[in-house]
Amino acid sequence: MPNLIKAATLFSQLQQKTYFGFVVMTGTVKLIAAVFLSLVLLASGLSLIAMHQLHSERENARVAAQSILTYTEELLGEASDAAKSSLQAQQVICSGSLSREQAFLLNHFPHIQAISFVQGDTIGCSSLTAAQRKIIPQRLFSHIGTTEAPVETLLFDMPTLYYLANIQNNTLLVNISASFINNAFNLDGVQGNMYLQIGGAQVWSDGSIIYASGDNDHFMHLRSATFPVSVAWQYPVAIPLYRFIAENTSILAFALLVSTMCGYLFWRLMGYFTSPFQTLQQAITQRQIHPFYQPFFKGDTGKIAGFEVLARWKHPTYGYVSPDIFIPLAEQHHLIGPLTRLLMQQITADFQKAIHHFPDGLYICINVSAQNCLDPHFEIDISDMMHNLEAKKRHIVVEVTERHPLHVTPQLNEWLATLRRANISVALDDFGTGYSNLAYICALQPEFLKIDKMFVSQIDHNTDTRLVESVIDLAKKMRLKVIAEGVETQAQVDYLRAKNVDFMQGYYFCRPLPAEDFIKRMRLEVSAASSPA
């Protein structure tokens, strides 16, 4: 049903001649448009994938920064707890026992490297004997209760994080090895360029330390609400192409497949929205239009006298298209020449092997337009057809029909003269309708006159037939053979026979037939004629 609706819409637009509203797209343009669409879809898909990945990486970086900050806060929280607990363990720390470090630090605070009691500007006693009597840099005293970056190797030959606290009039110095800080950058999900800002130093993810304070404008910052530390990470603004491809190989392949399929479907879909002119042009090129053959019969004997070649277009989607639709379109867009050439080629292919079974003197009528006289290929095409169909035993008739005014020019006269020199007769089709009138009889000097079915349909016992009688009488007086079209009833047959009409054609006798069926009909006709009565 949807196809029927589409067909009705398309052919209605054709019939109403609204086809200039269609966008004409050649095959090359359609291909370019399809490729362009595929590329746009692919680019859009890749952009969405990249945006999603970039958003994920930004969120992952934020989560990683939060993990590092939480880890660092836990270290400093442990240092704070160690400082508070150290007063109770002061005797253990300062006792000089060899096991005091193991007993206190390792069992209670595994991340603490040392706890020292400060006396003045030196370390009075410490969990590490080597640390006693070391001078404390004066600058550290300004950070009591805060954290200080590893600006000096006060206790060890490696950077150390100090936690300096004043508890109950006791000053304590808690040391955390920088190796534990570096461990923060080895947490799951942590990657990329980031650093810890601790006091006046930046501990970077690659292990380097830069002594600088203040925020880096090119980094995002996440600050601790408990301790004066922050984590800074570089905000991802783009994804390197090599990494994007490596991490999204399957998705990229799928996006390429989908975009290619969409482009192909678009290309196929454009076939349904081309202009009627282009659709007809493609039909001719793709040989969708085929000849059907409708015989006409002698008025007195009822035997087949000849046949008319009728174009039938079988659209692959919409089925058969009426000639009343595509023939005017072909005339308007100068496709009559290619259409006539196609039909003559197919006539030859249909009958070249079977023509010797046809009776001699058979009329073969081909519809032409005045446009054919401007076609330089017409004479060659019809000459080839006549040669292949044994034209000396047949009568070729061209039926001239014109839906537009026929201009009698020297070129038209020469064309008609060429036809007659080739023993081709002329019939004036659809006489009395459109522009087929008495003036054309004088101009074309036809041998045949075809009465249009519009007049034949008026023949009835209760209908005025004077117009039909006038046409028949005119043809007789001008010694023209008359072919009555559209004969459908016995009453019409009886009337036309009574008027001695030469030939009759219509559904009463036979519908237009494809070549195979027509050849069967002709063989039956020949067989019946040769059988004894």
mmCIF file of N, CA and C in Angstrom, residues 202-312:
data_model
loop_
_atom_site.group_PDB
_atom_site.id
_atom_site.type_symbol
_atom_site.label_atom_id
_atom_site.label_comp_id
_atom_site.label_asym_id
_atom_site.label_seq_id
_atom_site.Cartn_x
_atom_site.Cartn_y
_atom_site.Cartn_z
ATOM 1 N N GLN A 202 56.336 21.709 45.269
ATOM 2 C CA GLN A 202 55.433 20.929 44.423
ATOM 3 C C GLN A 202 56.066 19.556 44.193
ATOM 4 N N VAL A 203 55.398 18.525 44.668
ATOM 5 C CA VAL A 203 55.859 17.154 44.446
ATOM 6 C C VAL A 203 55.112 16.616 43.233
ATOM 7 N N TRP A 204 55.840 16.397 42.140
ATOM 8 C CA TRP A 204 55.223 16.024 40.864
ATOM 9 C C TRP A 204 55.078 14.512 40.746
ATOM 10 N N SER A 205 54.201 14.111 39.835
ATOM 11 C CA SER A 205 53.905 12.690 39.645
ATOM 12 C C SER A 205 55.091 11.908 39.110
ATOM 13 N N ASP A 206 56.050 12.595 38.488
ATOM 14 C CA ASP A 206 57.234 11.895 37.977
ATOM 15 C C ASP A 206 58.347 11.796 39.017
ATOM 16 N N GLY A 207 58.067 12.271 40.274
ATOM 17 C CA GLY A 207 59.045 12.180 41.353
ATOM 18 C C GLY A 207 59.867 13.432 41.553
ATOM 19 N N SER A 208 59.803 14.359 40.652
ATOM 20 C CA SER A 208 60.577 15.590 40.790
ATOM 21 C C SER A 208 59.918 16.529 41.790
ATOM 22 N N ILE A 209 60.738 17.449 42.334
ATOM 23 C CA ILE A 209 60.255 18.434 43.301
ATOM 24 C C ILE A 209 60.659 19.815 42.818
ATOM 25 N N ILE A 210 59.692 20.685 42.782
ATOM 26 C CA ILE A 210 59.927 22.072 42.384
ATOM 27 C C ILE A 210 59.511 22.959 43.545
ATOM 28 N N TYR A 211 60.412 23.869 43.933
ATOM 29 C CA TYR A 211 60.097 24.760 45.050
ATOM 30 C C TYR A 211 59.430 26.003 44.500
ATOM 31 N N ALA A 212 58.151 25.997 44.607
ATOM 32 C CA ALA A 212 57.352 27.125 44.116
ATOM 33 C C ALA A 212 56.035 27.122 44.858
ATOM 34 N N SER A 213 55.500 28.288 45.047
ATOM 35 C CA SER A 213 54.199 28.423 45.707
ATOM 36 C C SER A 213 53.242 29.140 44.771
ATOM 37 N N GLY A 214 51.981 29.101 45.110
ATOM 38 C CA GLY A 214 50.977 29.731 44.259
ATOM 39 C C GLY A 214 50.406 28.743 43.256
ATOM 40 N N ASP A 215 49.226 29.075 42.767
ATOM 41 C CA ASP A 215 48.528 28.188 41.833
ATOM 42 C C ASP A 215 49.068 28.333 40.419
ATOM 43 N N ASN A 216 49.060 27.230 39.712
ATOM 44 C CA ASN A 216 49.418 27.218 38.293
ATOM 45 C C ASN A 216 48.139 27.426 37.480
ATOM 46 N N ASP A 217 48.119 28.480 36.664
ATOM 47 C CA ASP A 217 46.893 28.825 35.928
ATOM 48 C C ASP A 217 46.490 27.759 34.921
ATOM 49 N N HIS A 218 47.427 26.915 34.519
ATOM 50 C CA HIS A 218 47.136 25.895 33.515
ATOM 51 C C HIS A 218 46.664 24.585 34.137
ATOM 52 N N PHE A 219 46.482 24.579 35.451
ATOM 53 C CA PHE A 219 46.084 23.361 36.154
ATOM 54 C C PHE A 219 44.808 23.610 36.946
ATOM 55 N N MET A 220 44.074 22.532 37.168
ATOM 56 C CA MET A 220 42.933 22.562 38.073
ATOM 57 C C MET A 220 43.433 22.244 39.482
ATOM 58 N N HIS A 221 42.773 22.787 40.501
ATOM 59 C CA HIS A 221 43.259 22.635 41.872
ATOM 60 C C HIS A 221 42.148 22.109 42.763
ATOM 61 N N LEU A 222 42.522 21.163 43.627
ATOM 62 C CA LEU A 222 41.606 20.606 44.613
ATOM 63 C C LEU A 222 42.273 20.754 45.981
ATOM 64 N N ARG A 223 41.663 21.518 46.877
ATOM 65 C CA ARG A 223 42.291 21.883 48.143
ATOM 66 C C ARG A 223 41.710 21.075 49.293
ATOM 67 N N SER A 224 42.577 20.834 50.279
ATOM 68 C CA SER A 224 42.147 20.137 51.489
ATOM 69 C C SER A 224 41.471 21.122 52.434
ATOM 70 N N ALA A 225 40.408 20.670 53.063
ATOM 71 C CA ALA A 225 39.716 21.509 54.043
ATOM 72 C C ALA A 225 40.344 21.385 55.423
ATOM 73 N N THR A 226 41.275 20.436 55.600
ATOM 74 C CA THR A 226 41.868 20.178 56.921
ATOM 75 C C THR A 226 43.313 20.631 57.010
ATOM 76 N N PHE A 227 44.072 20.396 55.957
ATOM 77 C CA PHE A 227 45.494 20.708 55.950
ATOM 78 C C PHE A 227 45.810 21.649 54.789
ATOM 79 N N PRO A 228 46.877 22.412 54.911
ATOM 80 C CA PRO A 228 47.256 23.350 53.842
ATOM 81 C C PRO A 228 47.968 22.637 52.689
ATOM 82 N N VAL A 229 47.282 21.707 52.081
ATOM 83 C CA VAL A 229 47.813 21.006 50.909
ATOM 84 C C VAL A 229 46.744 21.030 49.814
ATOM 85 N N SER A 230 47.190 20.864 48.595
ATOM 86 C CA SER A 230 46.263 20.803 47.462
ATOM 87 C C SER A 230 46.851 19.907 46.391
ATOM 88 N N VAL A 231 45.986 19.435 45.531
ATOM 89 C CA VAL A 231 46.399 18.627 44.383
ATOM 90 C C VAL A 231 46.077 19.416 43.122
ATOM 91 N N ALA A 232 47.021 19.473 42.218
ATOM 92 C CA ALA A 232 46.821 20.170 40.942
ATOM 93 C C ALA A 232 46.990 19.172 39.808
ATOM 94 N N TRP A 233 46.095 19.226 38.846
ATOM 95 C CA TRP A 233 46.203 18.339 37.685
ATOM 96 C C TRP A 233 45.914 19.124 36.410
ATOM 97 N N GLN A 234 46.573 18.681 35.367
ATOM 98 C CA GLN A 234 46.420 19.360 34.080
ATOM 99 C C GLN A 234 45.095 18.955 33.457
ATOM 100 N N TYR A 235 44.281 19.957 33.130
ATOM 101 C CA TYR A 235 42.937 19.710 32.585
ATOM 102 C C TYR A 235 43.061 19.244 31.144
ATOM 103 N N PRO A 236 42.624 18.013 30.824
ATOM 104 C CA PRO A 236 42.759 17.532 29.434
ATOM 105 C C PRO A 236 41.922 18.379 28.473
ATOM 106 N N VAL A 237 42.559 18.909 27.445
ATOM 107 C CA VAL A 237 41.841 19.699 26.438
ATOM 108 C C VAL A 237 41.773 18.982 25.103
ATOM 109 N N ALA A 238 42.564 17.959 24.918
ATOM 110 C CA ALA A 238 42.553 17.207 23.656
ATOM 111 C C ALA A 238 43.141 15.828 23.917
ATOM 112 N N ILE A 239 42.866 14.937 22.969
ATOM 113 C CA ILE A 239 43.378 13.573 23.057
ATOM 114 C C ILE A 239 44.328 13.351 21.886
ATOM 115 N N PRO A 240 45.548 12.927 22.132
ATOM 116 C CA PRO A 240 46.466 12.646 21.014
ATOM 117 C C PRO A 240 45.851 11.638 20.046
ATOM 118 N N LEU A 241 46.052 11.895 18.760
ATOM 119 C CA LEU A 241 45.423 11.070 17.740
ATOM 120 C C LEU A 241 45.834 9.608 17.859
ATOM 121 N N TYR A 242 47.117 9.368 18.071
ATOM 122 C CA TYR A 242 47.586 7.975 18.134
ATOM 123 C C TYR A 242 46.932 7.230 19.293
ATOM 124 N N ARG A 243 46.749 7.915 20.434
ATOM 125 C CA ARG A 243 46.120 7.262 21.581
ATOM 126 C C ARG A 243 44.622 7.087 21.362
ATOM 127 N N PHE A 244 44.008 8.081 20.703
ATOM 128 C CA PHE A 244 42.577 7.988 20.406
ATOM 129 C C PHE A 244 42.291 6.783 19.523
ATOM 130 N N ILE A 245 43.131 6.581 18.498
ATOM 131 C CA ILE A 245 42.941 5.442 17.594
ATOM 132 C C ILE A 245 43.215 4.128 18.319
ATOM 133 N N ALA A 246 44.289 4.097 19.097
ATOM 134 C CA ALA A 246 44.668 2.860 19.780
ATOM 135 C C ALA A 246 43.622 2.423 20.796
ATOM 136 N N GLU A 247 42.986 3.390 21.458
ATOM 137 C CA GLU A 247 42.032 3.059 22.515
ATOM 138 C C GLU A 247 40.616 2.859 21.998
ATOM 139 N N ASN A 248 40.359 3.186 20.731
ATOM 140 C CA ASN A 248 38.987 3.112 20.212
ATOM 141 C C ASN A 248 38.919 2.383 18.879
ATOM 142 N N THR A 249 39.795 1.422 18.673
ATOM 143 C CA THR A 249 39.854 0.747 17.375
ATOM 144 C C THR A 249 38.520 0.114 16.995
ATOM 145 N N SER A 250 37.909 -0.612 17.903
ATOM 146 C CA SER A 250 36.641 -1.296 17.603
ATOM 147 C C SER A 250 35.523 -0.295 17.350
ATOM 148 N N ILE A 251 35.462 0.746 18.185
ATOM 149 C CA ILE A 251 34.409 1.752 18.018
ATOM 150 C C ILE A 251 34.588 2.493 16.702
ATOM 151 N N LEU A 252 35.830 2.796 16.348
ATOM 152 C CA LEU A 252 36.088 3.499 15.085
ATOM 153 C C LEU A 252 35.674 2.639 13.898
ATOM 154 N N ALA A 253 35.967 1.352 13.964
ATOM 155 C CA ALA A 253 35.565 0.453 12.874
ATOM 156 C C ALA A 253 34.046 0.407 12.754
ATOM 157 N N PHE A 254 33.362 0.362 13.886
ATOM 158 C CA PHE A 254 31.892 0.349 13.874
ATOM 159 C C PHE A 254 31.342 1.662 13.326
ATOM 160 N N ALA A 255 31.926 2.794 13.727
ATOM 161 C CA ALA A 255 31.477 4.098 13.230
ATOM 162 C C ALA A 255 31.684 4.206 11.726
ATOM 163 N N LEU A 256 32.807 3.689 11.240
ATOM 164 C CA LEU A 256 33.064 3.699 9.799
ATOM 165 C C LEU A 256 32.040 2.858 9.061
ATOM 166 N N LEU A 257 31.711 1.695 9.612
ATOM 167 C CA LEU A 257 30.718 0.820 8.986
ATOM 168 C C LEU A 257 29.349 1.488 8.953
ATOM 169 N N VAL A 258 28.929 2.081 10.066
ATOM 170 C CA VAL A 258 27.610 2.720 10.137
ATOM 171 C C VAL A 258 27.529 3.900 9.180
ATOM 172 N N SER A 259 28.556 4.744 9.150
ATOM 173 C CA SER A 259 28.527 5.908 8.262
ATOM 174 C C SER A 259 28.514 5.480 6.798
ATOM 175 N N THR A 260 29.248 4.422 6.470
ATOM 176 C CA THR A 260 29.245 3.922 5.092
ATOM 177 C C THR A 260 27.874 3.382 4.715
ATOM 178 N N MET A 261 27.247 2.642 5.613
ATOM 179 C CA MET A 261 25.911 2.109 5.352
ATOM 180 C C MET A 261 24.898 3.236 5.194
ATOM 181 N N CYS A 262 24.997 4.265 6.017
ATOM 182 C CA CYS A 262 24.080 5.409 5.901
ATOM 183 C C CYS A 262 24.270 6.113 4.563
ATOM 184 N N GLY A 263 25.527 6.279 4.148
ATOM 185 C CA GLY A 263 25.779 6.893 2.850
ATOM 186 C C GLY A 263 25.218 6.064 1.715
ATOM 187 N N TYR A 264 25.346 4.732 1.822
ATOM 188 C CA TYR A 264 24.800 3.849 0.788
ATOM 189 C C TYR A 264 23.278 3.923 0.753
ATOM 190 N N LEU A 265 22.643 3.888 1.923
ATOM 191 C CA LEU A 265 21.183 3.986 1.976
ATOM 192 C C LEU A 265 20.709 5.330 1.438
ATOM 193 N N PHE A 266 21.448 6.389 1.728
ATOM 194 C CA PHE A 266 21.101 7.710 1.191
ATOM 195 C C PHE A 266 21.193 7.698 -0.327
ATOM 196 N N TRP A 267 22.246 7.068 -0.848
ATOM 197 C CA TRP A 267 22.418 6.990 -2.304
ATOM 198 C C TRP A 267 21.269 6.223 -2.939
ATOM 199 N N ARG A 268 20.860 5.118 -2.292
ATOM 200 C CA ARG A 268 19.728 4.359 -2.810
ATOM 201 C C ARG A 268 18.432 5.157 -2.694
ATOM 202 N N LEU A 269 18.280 5.869 -1.588
ATOM 203 C CA LEU A 269 17.060 6.636 -1.367
ATOM 204 C C LEU A 269 16.920 7.747 -2.394
ATOM 205 N N MET A 270 18.035 8.328 -2.813
ATOM 206 C CA MET A 270 17.970 9.396 -3.805
ATOM 207 C C MET A 270 17.401 8.905 -5.125
ATOM 208 N N GLY A 271 17.486 7.592 -5.344
ATOM 209 C CA GLY A 271 16.883 7.039 -6.550
ATOM 210 C C GLY A 271 15.381 7.194 -6.579
ATOM 211 N N TYR A 272 14.774 7.358 -5.391
ATOM 212 C CA TYR A 272 13.323 7.507 -5.317
ATOM 213 C C TYR A 272 12.898 8.973 -5.378
ATOM 214 N N PHE A 273 13.867 9.892 -5.325
ATOM 215 C CA PHE A 273 13.516 11.297 -5.289
ATOM 216 C C PHE A 273 14.178 12.086 -6.413
ATOM 217 N N THR A 274 14.568 11.404 -7.466
ATOM 218 C CA THR A 274 15.080 12.112 -8.621
ATOM 219 C C THR A 274 13.926 12.740 -9.370
ATOM 220 N N SER A 275 14.231 13.624 -10.299
ATOM 221 C CA SER A 275 13.182 14.292 -11.062
ATOM 222 C C SER A 275 12.509 13.296 -11.998
ATOM 223 N N PRO A 276 11.247 13.526 -12.365
ATOM 224 C CA PRO A 276 10.583 12.651 -13.337
ATOM 225 C C PRO A 276 11.359 12.559 -14.644
ATOM 226 N N PHE A 277 11.935 13.675 -15.069
ATOM 227 C CA PHE A 277 12.738 13.661 -16.293
ATOM 228 C C PHE A 277 13.899 12.682 -16.157
ATOM 229 N N GLN A 278 14.617 12.772 -15.034
ATOM 230 C CA GLN A 278 15.756 11.882 -14.859
ATOM 231 C C GLN A 278 15.308 10.442 -14.674
ATOM 232 N N THR A 279 14.166 10.258 -13.994
ATOM 233 C CA THR A 279 13.640 8.908 -13.822
ATOM 234 C C THR A 279 13.341 8.273 -15.173
ATOM 235 N N LEU A 280 12.726 9.044 -16.072
ATOM 236 C CA LEU A 280 12.440 8.539 -17.413
ATOM 237 C C LEU A 280 13.731 8.299 -18.182
ATOM 238 N N GLN A 281 14.675 9.200 -18.046
ATOM 239 C CA GLN A 281 15.954 9.037 -18.731
ATOM 240 C C GLN A 281 16.651 7.753 -18.268
ATOM 241 N N GLN A 282 16.607 7.501 -16.971
ATOM 242 C CA GLN A 282 17.187 6.265 -16.453
ATOM 243 C C GLN A 282 16.427 5.044 -16.957
ATOM 244 N N ALA A 283 15.098 5.177 -17.064
ATOM 245 C CA ALA A 283 14.291 4.055 -17.556
ATOM 246 C C ALA A 283 14.689 3.686 -18.980
ATOM 247 N N ILE A 284 14.968 4.693 -19.801
ATOM 248 C CA ILE A 284 15.393 4.430 -21.181
ATOM 249 C C ILE A 284 16.778 3.785 -21.185
ATOM 250 N N THR A 285 17.679 4.348 -20.394
ATOM 251 C CA THR A 285 19.043 3.822 -20.334
ATOM 252 C C THR A 285 19.076 2.394 -19.805
ATOM 253 N N GLN A 286 18.258 2.125 -18.803
ATOM 254 C CA GLN A 286 18.222 0.802 -18.179
ATOM 255 C C GLN A 286 17.245 -0.154 -18.859
ATOM 256 N N ARG A 287 16.662 0.287 -19.970
ATOM 257 C CA ARG A 287 15.774 -0.540 -20.794
ATOM 258 C C ARG A 287 14.581 -1.069 -19.990
ATOM 259 N N GLN A 288 14.006 -0.170 -19.176
ATOM 260 C CA GLN A 288 12.796 -0.521 -18.430
ATOM 261 C C GLN A 288 11.548 -0.403 -19.303
ATOM 262 N N ILE A 289 11.656 0.316 -20.416
ATOM 263 C CA ILE A 289 10.516 0.514 -21.311
ATOM 264 C C ILE A 289 10.581 -0.534 -22.422
ATOM 265 N N HIS A 290 9.475 -1.246 -22.603
ATOM 266 C CA HIS A 290 9.422 -2.344 -23.566
ATOM 267 C C HIS A 290 8.260 -2.122 -24.537
ATOM 268 N N PRO A 291 8.391 -2.665 -25.747
ATOM 269 C CA PRO A 291 7.274 -2.570 -26.696
ATOM 270 C C PRO A 291 6.222 -3.643 -26.431
ATOM 271 N N PHE A 292 4.968 -3.224 -26.460
ATOM 272 C CA PHE A 292 3.838 -4.140 -26.505
ATOM 273 C C PHE A 292 3.228 -4.006 -27.894
ATOM 274 N N TYR A 293 2.516 -5.029 -28.325
ATOM 275 C CA TYR A 293 2.023 -5.064 -29.697
ATOM 276 C C TYR A 293 0.515 -5.299 -29.687
ATOM 277 N N GLN A 294 -0.204 -4.338 -30.291
ATOM 278 C CA GLN A 294 -1.659 -4.483 -30.388
ATOM 279 C C GLN A 294 -2.042 -4.619 -31.863
ATOM 280 N N PRO A 295 -2.584 -5.761 -32.230
ATOM 281 C CA PRO A 295 -2.954 -5.945 -33.643
ATOM 282 C C PRO A 295 -4.183 -5.121 -34.008
ATOM 283 N N PHE A 296 -4.277 -4.783 -35.287
ATOM 284 C CA PHE A 296 -5.541 -4.233 -35.805
ATOM 285 C C PHE A 296 -6.001 -5.144 -36.945
ATOM 286 N N PHE A 297 -7.299 -5.123 -37.200
ATOM 287 C CA PHE A 297 -7.931 -6.148 -38.028
ATOM 288 C C PHE A 297 -8.641 -5.520 -39.220
ATOM 289 N N LYS A 298 -8.703 -6.306 -40.276
ATOM 290 C CA LYS A 298 -9.425 -5.845 -41.459
ATOM 291 C C LYS A 298 -10.905 -5.719 -41.128
ATOM 292 N N GLY A 299 -11.492 -4.627 -41.599
ATOM 293 C CA GLY A 299 -12.886 -4.387 -41.270
ATOM 294 C C GLY A 299 -13.837 -5.379 -41.896
ATOM 295 N N ASP A 300 -13.508 -5.899 -43.069
ATOM 296 C CA ASP A 300 -14.437 -6.795 -43.752
ATOM 297 C C ASP A 300 -14.266 -8.249 -43.338
ATOM 298 N N THR A 301 -13.022 -8.700 -43.149
ATOM 299 C CA THR A 301 -12.792 -10.125 -42.857
ATOM 300 C C THR A 301 -12.485 -10.403 -41.384
ATOM 301 N N GLY A 302 -12.052 -9.408 -40.650
ATOM 302 C CA GLY A 302 -11.702 -9.623 -39.248
ATOM 303 C C GLY A 302 -10.360 -10.284 -39.044
ATOM 304 N N LYS A 303 -9.568 -10.390 -40.111
ATOM 305 C CA LYS A 303 -8.245 -10.987 -39.984
ATOM 306 C C LYS A 303 -7.211 -9.908 -39.617
ATOM 307 N N ILE A 304 -6.127 -10.368 -39.013
ATOM 308 C CA ILE A 304 -5.079 -9.421 -38.616
ATOM 309 C C ILE A 304 -4.450 -8.799 -39.854
ATOM 310 N N ALA A 305 -4.424 -7.471 -39.870
ATOM 311 C CA ALA A 305 -3.815 -6.744 -40.980
ATOM 312 C C ALA A 305 -2.448 -6.190 -40.605
ATOM 313 N N GLY A 306 -2.229 -5.993 -39.323
ATOM 314 C CA GLY A 306 -0.964 -5.421 -38.871
ATOM 315 C C GLY A 306 -1.003 -5.219 -37.368
ATOM 316 N N PHE A 307 -0.020 -4.509 -36.867
ATOM 317 C CA PHE A 307 0.005 -4.243 -35.427
ATOM 318 C C PHE A 307 0.670 -2.896 -35.166
ATOM 319 N N GLU A 308 0.273 -2.320 -34.044
ATOM 320 C CA GLU A 308 0.852 -1.050 -33.597
ATOM 321 C C GLU A 308 1.800 -1.330 -32.441
ATOM 322 N N VAL A 309 2.951 -0.671 -32.467
ATOM 323 C CA VAL A 309 3.935 -0.801 -31.395
ATOM 324 C C VAL A 309 3.627 0.247 -30.325
ATOM 325 N N LEU A 310 3.387 -0.218 -29.111
ATOM 326 C CA LEU A 310 3.047 0.664 -27.993
ATOM 327 C C LEU A 310 4.117 0.541 -26.907
ATOM 328 N N ALA A 311 4.550 1.672 -26.393
ATOM 329 C CA ALA A 311 5.576 1.671 -25.340
ATOM 330 C C ALA A 311 4.931 1.413 -23.988
ATOM 331 N N ARG A 312 5.528 0.506 -23.234
ATOM 332 C CA ARG A 312 5.057 0.210 -21.889
ATOM 333 C C ARG A 312 6.249 0.292 -20.929
#
